[in-house]
Coordinates of C-alpha atoms in Angstrom, one line a residue:
X17 CA 0.0 -0.1 -0.2
X18 CA 1.2 3.6 -0.6
X19 CA 1.3 5.6 2.6
X20 CA -1.4 7.5 3.1
X21 CA -3.8 8.8 6.2
X22 CA -5.6 6.1 5.4
X23 CA -2.9 3.4 5.4
X24 CA -0.4 4.9 8.1
X25 CA 0.2 2.5 11.1
X26 CA 0.2 5.4 13.5
X27 CA -2.8 7.2 14.3
X28 CA -0.5 10.3 14.7
X29 CA 0.1 10.1 11.1
X30 CA -3.2 8.9 10.2
X31 CA -6.6 9.2 11.9
X32 CA -5.3 12.5 13.9
X33 CA -2.8 13.8 11.2
X34 CA -4.8 17.2 11.5
X35 CA -4.1 17.9 14.9
X36 CA -0.7 16.7 14.6
X37 CA 0.5 18.1 11.5
X38 CA 2.5 21.1 13.0
X39 CA 5.0 18.5 14.5
X40 CA 6.1 17.4 11.3
X41 CA 8.1 20.6 11.1
X42 CA 10.4 19.3 14.2
X43 CA 10.2 15.5 14.2
X44 CA 9.8 14.0 11.0
X45 CA 12.7 12.4 9.2
X46 CA 12.9 15.5 6.8
X47 CA 12.8 17.8 9.7
X48 CA 15.6 15.9 11.8
X49 CA 18.0 15.7 8.6
X50 CA 17.1 19.6 8.3
X51 CA 18.1 19.9 11.8
X52 CA 21.4 18.4 11.0
X53 CA 22.1 20.3 8.1
X54 CA 21.5 23.6 10.2
X55 CA 24.0 22.5 13.2
X56 CA 26.6 21.6 10.7
X57 CA 26.4 24.7 8.6
X58 CA 26.4 26.9 11.8
X59 CA 29.4 25.0 13.1
X60 CA 31.3 25.6 9.9
X61 CA 30.5 29.3 10.1
X62 CA 31.3 29.7 13.8
X63 CA 34.7 28.0 12.8
X64 CA 35.2 30.7 10.1
X65 CA 34.2 33.3 12.7
X66 CA 36.9 32.0 15.0
X67 CA 38.8 32.0 12.7
X68 CA 41.0 28.8 12.3
X69 CA 43.8 29.8 10.2
X70 CA 42.8 28.1 7.1
X71 CA 39.5 29.9 7.0
X72 CA 40.4 33.2 7.8
X73 CA 40.2 34.4 4.1
X74 CA 36.7 33.1 3.6
X75 CA 34.3 35.9 2.6
X76 CA 31.7 36.1 5.3
X77 CA 29.4 37.7 2.9
X78 CA 28.9 34.1 1.6
X79 CA 27.6 33.2 5.3
X80 CA 23.9 34.1 4.0
X81 CA 24.1 31.8 1.1
X82 CA 25.6 28.9 3.3
X83 CA 22.7 29.4 5.7
X84 CA 20.2 29.2 2.6
X85 CA 21.1 25.3 2.3
X86 CA 19.2 24.7 5.5
X87 CA 16.7 27.7 5.4
X88 CA 15.6 26.4 2.0
X89 CA 15.8 23.2 2.5
X90 CA 13.1 20.9 1.0
X91 CA 11.9 17.5 1.1
X92 CA 13.7 16.6 -2.3
X93 CA 16.9 17.8 -0.7
X94 CA 16.1 15.4 2.4
X95 CA 15.6 12.8 -0.5
X96 CA 18.9 13.5 -1.9
X97 CA 20.5 12.9 1.8
X98 CA 18.7 9.6 1.9
X99 CA 19.8 8.4 -1.5
X100 CA 23.7 9.1 -0.3
X101 CA 22.8 7.1 2.9
X102 CA 22.2 4.1 0.7
X103 CA 25.6 3.9 0.0
X104 CA 27.2 5.6 3.4
X105 CA 24.9 3.5 5.5
X106 CA 25.4 6.1 7.8
X107 CA 22.6 9.1 8.3
X108 CA 24.8 12.0 9.6
X109 CA 27.8 11.4 7.0
X110 CA 25.2 11.4 4.4
X111 CA 24.7 15.0 5.7
X112 CA 28.0 15.7 5.3
X113 CA 28.6 14.7 1.9
X114 CA 25.3 16.5 1.0
X115 CA 26.6 19.8 2.0
X116 CA 29.9 19.0 0.3
X117 CA 27.7 18.4 -2.7
X118 CA 26.1 21.8 -2.2
X119 CA 29.2 23.7 -1.7
X120 CA 30.9 22.3 -4.9
X121 CA 27.7 23.6 -6.8
X122 CA 28.1 26.8 -5.3
X123 CA 31.6 27.2 -6.4
X124 CA 34.6 28.8 -4.3
X125 CA 34.7 26.3 -1.4
X126 CA 36.8 23.7 -2.8
X127 CA 39.8 24.3 -0.3
X128 CA 37.4 24.9 3.0
X129 CA 34.8 22.1 2.4
X130 CA 36.8 19.3 4.4
X131 CA 35.9 21.8 7.6
X132 CA 32.2 20.5 7.4
X133 CA 32.3 18.3 10.1
X134 CA 35.7 18.9 11.3
X135 CA 36.5 16.9 14.5
X136 CA 33.2 16.0 15.2
X137 CA 31.3 12.8 15.6
X138 CA 27.7 12.0 14.7
X139 CA 26.2 12.5 18.2
X140 CA 27.6 16.1 18.2
X141 CA 25.1 16.6 15.4
X142 CA 22.4 14.5 16.8
X143 CA 22.5 15.5 20.2
X144 CA 22.4 19.1 19.4
X145 CA 19.8 18.9 16.4
X146 CA 17.2 16.7 18.6
X147 CA 17.4 18.8 21.7
X148 CA 17.1 22.0 19.2
X149 CA 14.2 20.3 17.5
X150 CA 12.3 19.8 20.8
X151 CA 13.2 23.5 22.1
X152 CA 11.8 24.6 19.0
X153 CA 8.6 22.5 19.2
X154 CA 7.9 23.2 22.7
X155 CA 8.1 27.0 22.1
X156 CA 6.3 27.2 18.9
X157 CA 3.3 24.3 19.2
X158 CA 3.3 22.7 22.7
X159 CA 3.4 26.0 25.0
X160 CA 0.8 28.1 22.9
X161 CA -1.6 25.1 23.2
X162 CA -1.1 24.5 27.0
X163 CA -1.5 28.2 27.5
X164 CA -5.0 28.3 25.1
X165 CA -6.1 25.6 27.3
X166 CA -4.9 27.7 30.5
X167 CA -6.7 30.6 29.0
X168 CA -10.0 28.9 28.4
X169 CA -9.8 27.4 32.0
X170 CA -9.2 30.7 33.5
X171 CA -12.2 32.6 31.6
X172 CA -14.2 29.9 32.9
X173 CA -12.9 30.3 36.5
X174 CA -13.9 33.9 36.2
X175 CA -17.4 33.3 34.7
X176 CA -18.4 31.0 37.4
X177 CA -16.5 32.4 40.2
X178 CA -19.8 33.2 42.1
X179 CA -21.6 29.8 41.2
X180 CA -21.9 27.9 44.5
X181 CA -21.4 24.3 44.3
X182 CA -21.5 21.0 46.5
X183 CA -18.0 19.5 47.0
X184 CA -17.6 15.8 46.9
X185 CA -14.7 14.4 49.3
X186 CA -14.5 10.4 49.0
X187 CA -17.5 10.8 46.8
X188 CA -19.4 12.0 49.7
X189 CA -21.0 15.4 50.3
X190 CA -18.4 18.0 51.7
X191 CA -18.1 21.5 52.8
X192 CA -19.3 23.5 49.6
X193 CA -17.0 25.4 47.3
X194 CA -17.5 27.6 44.2
X195 CA -17.4 26.2 40.6
X196 CA -14.8 28.7 39.5
X197 CA -12.6 28.1 42.4
X198 CA -12.4 24.4 41.5
X199 CA -11.7 25.4 37.8
X200 CA -8.9 27.8 39.1
X201 CA -7.4 24.7 40.8
X202 CA -6.1 23.7 37.5
X203 CA -5.2 26.9 36.0
X204 CA -2.6 27.0 39.0
X205 CA -1.4 23.7 38.7
X206 CA -0.8 24.1 35.0
X207 CA 0.5 27.4 35.2
X208 CA 3.0 25.9 37.8
X209 CA 4.0 23.2 36.1
X210 CA 4.2 25.1 32.6
X211 CA 6.7 27.6 34.4
X212 CA 8.8 24.7 36.0
X213 CA 8.7 23.3 32.3
X214 CA 10.1 26.4 30.6
X215 CA 12.7 26.9 33.2
X216 CA 14.1 23.6 32.5
X217 CA 17.4 24.1 30.5
X218 CA 17.3 22.2 27.0
X219 CA 21.0 20.6 26.7
X220 CA 23.4 19.4 24.2
X221 CA 26.5 17.4 24.1
X222 CA 29.0 18.9 21.7
X223 CA 32.6 17.7 22.2
X224 CA 34.1 15.3 19.8
X225 CA 34.2 11.5 19.7
X226 CA 34.0 10.8 23.4
X227 CA 33.7 14.4 24.8
X228 CA 37.0 15.3 25.3
X229 CA 37.5 17.4 22.1
X230 CA 40.5 14.9 21.2
X231 CA 40.5 15.7 17.6
X232 CA 40.1 19.7 17.9
X233 CA 42.9 19.8 20.5
X234 CA 45.4 17.9 18.6
X235 CA 44.8 19.7 15.3
X236 CA 44.6 23.2 17.0
X237 CA 46.0 23.1 20.8
X238 CA 46.0 26.7 20.9
X239 CA 42.4 27.3 21.1
X240 CA 39.9 27.0 24.1
X241 CA 37.7 24.2 22.5
X242 CA 35.5 23.8 25.4
X243 CA 34.8 27.8 25.7
X244 CA 34.1 27.6 21.9
X245 CA 31.6 24.7 22.3
X246 CA 30.0 26.5 24.8
X247 CA 29.7 29.8 23.1
X248 CA 28.6 27.9 19.8
X249 CA 25.9 25.9 21.5
X250 CA 24.6 28.9 23.6
X251 CA 24.8 31.4 20.8
X252 CA 24.2 30.0 17.7
X253 CA 21.7 26.9 18.7
X254 CA 20.1 28.8 22.1
X255 CA 21.1 25.4 24.1
X256 CA 23.2 24.7 27.0
X257 CA 26.2 22.6 26.7
X258 CA 26.9 19.5 28.6
X259 CA 30.5 20.1 30.4
X260 CA 31.1 16.4 30.8
X261 CA 29.8 13.9 28.6
X262 CA 30.7 10.6 26.9
X263 CA 30.6 10.5 23.2
X264 CA 26.6 11.0 23.8
X265 CA 24.5 13.5 26.0
X266 CA 23.8 12.6 29.5
X267 CA 20.1 13.3 28.7
X268 CA 19.4 14.0 32.4
X269 CA 18.0 17.2 31.4
X270 CA 16.2 15.9 28.6
X271 CA 14.7 13.3 31.2
X272 CA 13.7 16.1 33.4
X273 CA 11.8 17.8 30.3
X274 CA 9.9 14.6 29.8
X275 CA 8.9 14.3 33.5
X276 CA 7.7 17.9 33.3
X277 CA 5.5 17.0 30.6
X278 CA 4.4 13.9 32.0
X279 CA 3.3 16.0 35.2
X280 CA 1.3 18.6 33.0
X281 CA -0.5 15.5 31.2
X282 CA -1.2 14.1 34.6
X283 CA -3.2 17.2 35.3
X284 CA -5.0 17.3 32.3
X285 CA -6.1 13.8 32.9
X286 CA -7.3 14.6 36.5
X287 CA -9.4 17.6 34.9
X288 CA -10.7 15.2 32.2
X289 CA -12.0 12.9 34.9
X290 CA -13.6 15.6 36.8
X291 CA -15.5 17.2 33.7
X292 CA -16.4 13.9 32.9
X293 CA -18.2 13.4 36.3
X294 CA -19.6 16.9 36.2
X295 CA -21.2 15.8 33.1
X296 CA -22.4 12.8 34.6
X297 CA -23.6 14.7 37.5
X298 CA -26.0 16.9 35.0
X299 CA -23.9 19.9 36.4
X300 CA -23.2 20.4 32.7
X301 CA -25.1 20.1 29.4
X302 CA -23.3 19.6 26.0
X303 CA -24.0 21.7 23.1
X304 CA -25.1 19.4 20.5
X305 CA -24.2 19.4 16.9
X306 CA -26.6 18.4 14.2
X307 CA -26.0 15.2 12.3
X308 CA -23.7 13.8 15.2
X309 CA -24.2 10.4 16.7
X310 CA -23.8 9.4 20.5
X311 CA -24.3 5.8 20.2
X312 CA -25.3 3.3 17.3
X313 CA -28.1 2.1 19.6
X314 CA -29.3 4.7 21.7
X315 CA -30.5 7.7 20.2
X316 CA -30.4 9.9 23.2
X317 CA -26.4 9.7 24.0
X318 CA -24.6 12.8 24.0
X319 CA -21.5 11.3 25.5
X320 CA -18.3 13.2 26.8
X321 CA -16.2 11.6 24.2
X322 CA -13.4 14.3 24.2
X323 CA -12.6 14.0 27.8
X324 CA -12.3 10.1 27.1
X325 CA -10.1 10.8 23.8
X326 CA -7.9 13.1 25.5
X327 CA -7.5 10.7 28.6
X328 CA -6.2 8.0 26.6
X329 CA -3.9 9.7 24.6
X330 CA -2.5 11.5 27.3
X331 CA -2.1 8.0 29.1
X332 CA -0.1 6.6 25.8
X333 CA 2.0 10.2 25.9
X334 CA 3.0 9.4 29.7
X335 CA 3.8 5.9 29.3
X336 CA 6.3 6.9 26.3
X337 CA 7.6 10.0 28.2
X338 CA 8.1 7.6 31.2
X339 CA 10.3 5.3 29.5
X340 CA 12.3 8.0 27.6
X341 CA 13.2 9.7 30.9
X342 CA 14.3 6.5 32.4
X343 CA 16.0 5.0 29.5
X344 CA 18.0 7.9 27.6
X345 CA 20.1 8.7 30.9
X346 CA 21.4 5.1 31.0
X347 CA 24.2 3.6 28.3
X348 CA 26.9 1.1 28.3
X349 CA 30.6 2.7 28.8
X350 CA 31.1 5.6 26.7
X351 CA 27.8 4.7 24.5
X352 CA 25.8 2.4 22.8
X353 CA 23.4 2.7 20.1
X354 CA 20.2 2.2 22.0
X355 CA 19.6 5.9 22.5
X356 CA 19.7 6.4 18.8
X357 CA 16.3 4.9 17.8
X358 CA 14.9 5.9 20.8
X359 CA 15.5 9.2 20.2
X360 CA 13.5 9.4 17.0
X361 CA 10.3 8.8 19.2
X362 CA 10.5 11.9 21.1
X363 CA 7.8 13.6 19.0
X364 CA 5.3 10.7 19.6
X365 CA 4.2 11.5 23.0
X366 CA 4.1 15.3 21.9
X367 CA 1.6 14.3 19.5
X368 CA -0.3 12.3 21.6
X369 CA -0.5 15.4 23.9
X370 CA -1.7 17.6 21.0
X371 CA -4.4 15.1 20.4
X372 CA -5.4 15.3 23.7
X373 CA -5.2 19.0 24.7
X374 CA -7.4 19.9 21.5
X375 CA -9.8 17.3 22.5
X376 CA -10.2 18.7 26.1
X377 CA -10.4 22.2 24.7
X378 CA -13.2 20.9 22.6
X379 CA -14.8 19.4 25.3
X380 CA -14.7 22.5 27.6
X381 CA -16.0 24.6 24.8
X382 CA -19.1 22.4 24.5
X383 CA -20.3 22.8 28.0
X384 CA -23.5 24.5 29.2
X385 CA -23.8 25.3 32.8
X386 CA -26.7 23.5 34.4
X387 CA -26.6 25.9 37.4
X388 CA -30.2 24.6 38.5
X389 CA -28.6 21.2 39.1
X390 CA -26.2 22.5 41.2
X391 CA -28.4 24.5 43.5
X392 CA -30.7 21.4 43.8
X393 CA -28.0 19.4 45.3
X394 CA -27.1 22.2 47.6
X395 CA -30.7 22.5 48.7
X396 CA -30.8 18.9 49.2
X397 CA -27.6 18.4 51.3
X398 CA -28.0 20.8 54.5
X399 CA -25.6 18.5 56.5
X400 CA -22.9 20.0 54.9
X401 CA -23.5 23.2 57.3
X402 CA -22.9 21.0 60.4
X403 CA -19.2 22.1 60.1
X404 CA -19.8 25.9 60.0
X405 CA -22.3 25.4 63.1
X406 CA -19.7 23.6 65.4
X407 CA -17.0 25.3 64.3
X408 CA -19.0 28.7 65.7
X409 CA -19.9 26.8 68.6
X410 CA -16.5 25.8 69.6
X411 CA -15.5 29.8 69.2
X412 CA -18.5 30.1 71.7
X413 CA -17.0 27.3 74.2
X414 CA -20.5 25.5 73.8
X415 CA -20.0 22.2 75.3
X416 CA -19.3 19.2 73.1
X417 CA -20.1 20.9 69.7
X418 CA -18.6 18.4 67.3
X419 CA -20.4 15.4 69.1
X420 CA -23.7 17.5 69.0
X421 CA -23.7 18.1 65.2
X422 CA -22.4 14.5 64.7
X423 CA -25.5 13.1 66.4
X424 CA -27.9 15.3 64.5
X425 CA -26.4 14.7 61.2
X426 CA -24.9 11.2 60.9
X427 CA -28.2 9.5 60.4
X428 CA -30.2 8.0 57.3
X429 CA -32.7 10.5 57.5
X430 CA -32.8 13.5 55.2
X431 CA -31.6 16.7 57.1
X432 CA -33.7 19.6 55.6
X433 CA -33.1 23.3 56.1
X434 CA -36.2 23.2 58.6
X435 CA -34.6 20.7 60.7
X436 CA -31.2 22.8 61.1
X437 CA -33.2 26.0 62.1
X438 CA -35.4 24.0 64.6
X439 CA -32.2 22.7 66.1
X440 CA -30.8 26.1 66.2
X441 CA -33.4 27.3 68.3
X442 CA -32.6 24.4 70.9
X443 CA -29.1 26.0 71.3
X444 CA -28.4 27.8 74.6
X445 CA -26.4 30.5 72.7
X446 CA -27.3 34.2 72.6
X447 CA -29.9 35.7 69.9
X448 CA -27.0 37.2 68.4
X449 CA -25.0 33.9 67.7
X450 CA -28.2 32.2 66.8
X451 CA -28.9 35.0 64.3
X452 CA -25.2 34.2 62.8
X453 CA -26.2 30.3 62.5
X454 CA -29.6 31.0 60.7
X455 CA -27.7 33.0 57.7
X456 CA -25.5 29.4 56.8
X457 CA -27.0 27.9 54.0
X458 CA -25.3 25.5 51.9
X459 CA -25.0 28.0 49.1
X460 CA -23.5 30.4 51.2
X461 CA -21.1 28.5 53.0
X462 CA -18.5 28.5 50.2
X463 CA -15.3 30.3 51.9
X464 CA -13.1 32.9 50.5

């Protein structure tokens, strides 16, 4: 079969392609090759700027022309690299040969082209290209979508800030809260974890065959190659160089990024489940779209499928993120090849997260608040004001207030507002305190 949306094995590139397509710019095979070309070109330019003695007479006005090799990189260029790889059987060496071909075509670079990939090993390219792709995908795709989700939740928190709601702890009625505040909990959690993720360094390995700049130092011992690498990785790539490595990245900070993303996903799973429950409790209706079917057998059904889709995709994302964070920092001696194939999957959990966040947003934007149901549940659960009454009685030094309210409320009989008011009249407290107690209702006892 030819590859298409219908024949793709992964739903990321098939069923959900419309939701994940922006990630192709960062995590496709084409994108990885383009990032490798970018790193190689920027490294060569930085050697010219140093300058190495053999590169000091190069015309710096040609740098824009060099950068166009990756800035105007096309799928046809990527295919040329793949064709070269069929001969080399080495993906990074194929990139080097591709760039040298382009330099030959441009002319005037014959005596300079052996400084492409000078002193480097393939991991100096891979362990800068992949972190760079992750950094830019986070900044350009992932962060904006998480921020859109936070903004939607914040709008609801403001809109519903004065809507009283019965809380449920252990699935049982508890001290009332406000709907807007409960939504604000998720705003706060997501903002905190997004901030933590943004503050996590995106690091790169860049130090030659086994991390010691052996080749650089033996050829040009007069240069401070560690400082050169620090500057190149920071100024040209916007990453942070890992100071001590083997042939490959330590991957510790990359693991931290994956863990931070997993925490965000876990918060959204929690959110998905809560709104699923609120819908099942009839606190929300859902907007109905003409022509949609909720069940193939039950015509009345309008299912909360968006939250279910989100939860499922986030579960897959978290499983992969957990594996990546645990596996990548572990390698044999100075390296083995297991990280190479694993790194090709770093875009997969982000793809599932994108599907999930968009589904959650879709579900949230379908919500219709059923305020009458929230009020009905409050009116039917007067026992929740017992905490308020016994706390005021404690303040007044009333004897055994907790036990008194426990005896009143822990029965299988329905406790009504009338029974509460009658109970208040039996208390031996001042009229002023009784008036204070009479003002407490399930709808007003919502805290700050």
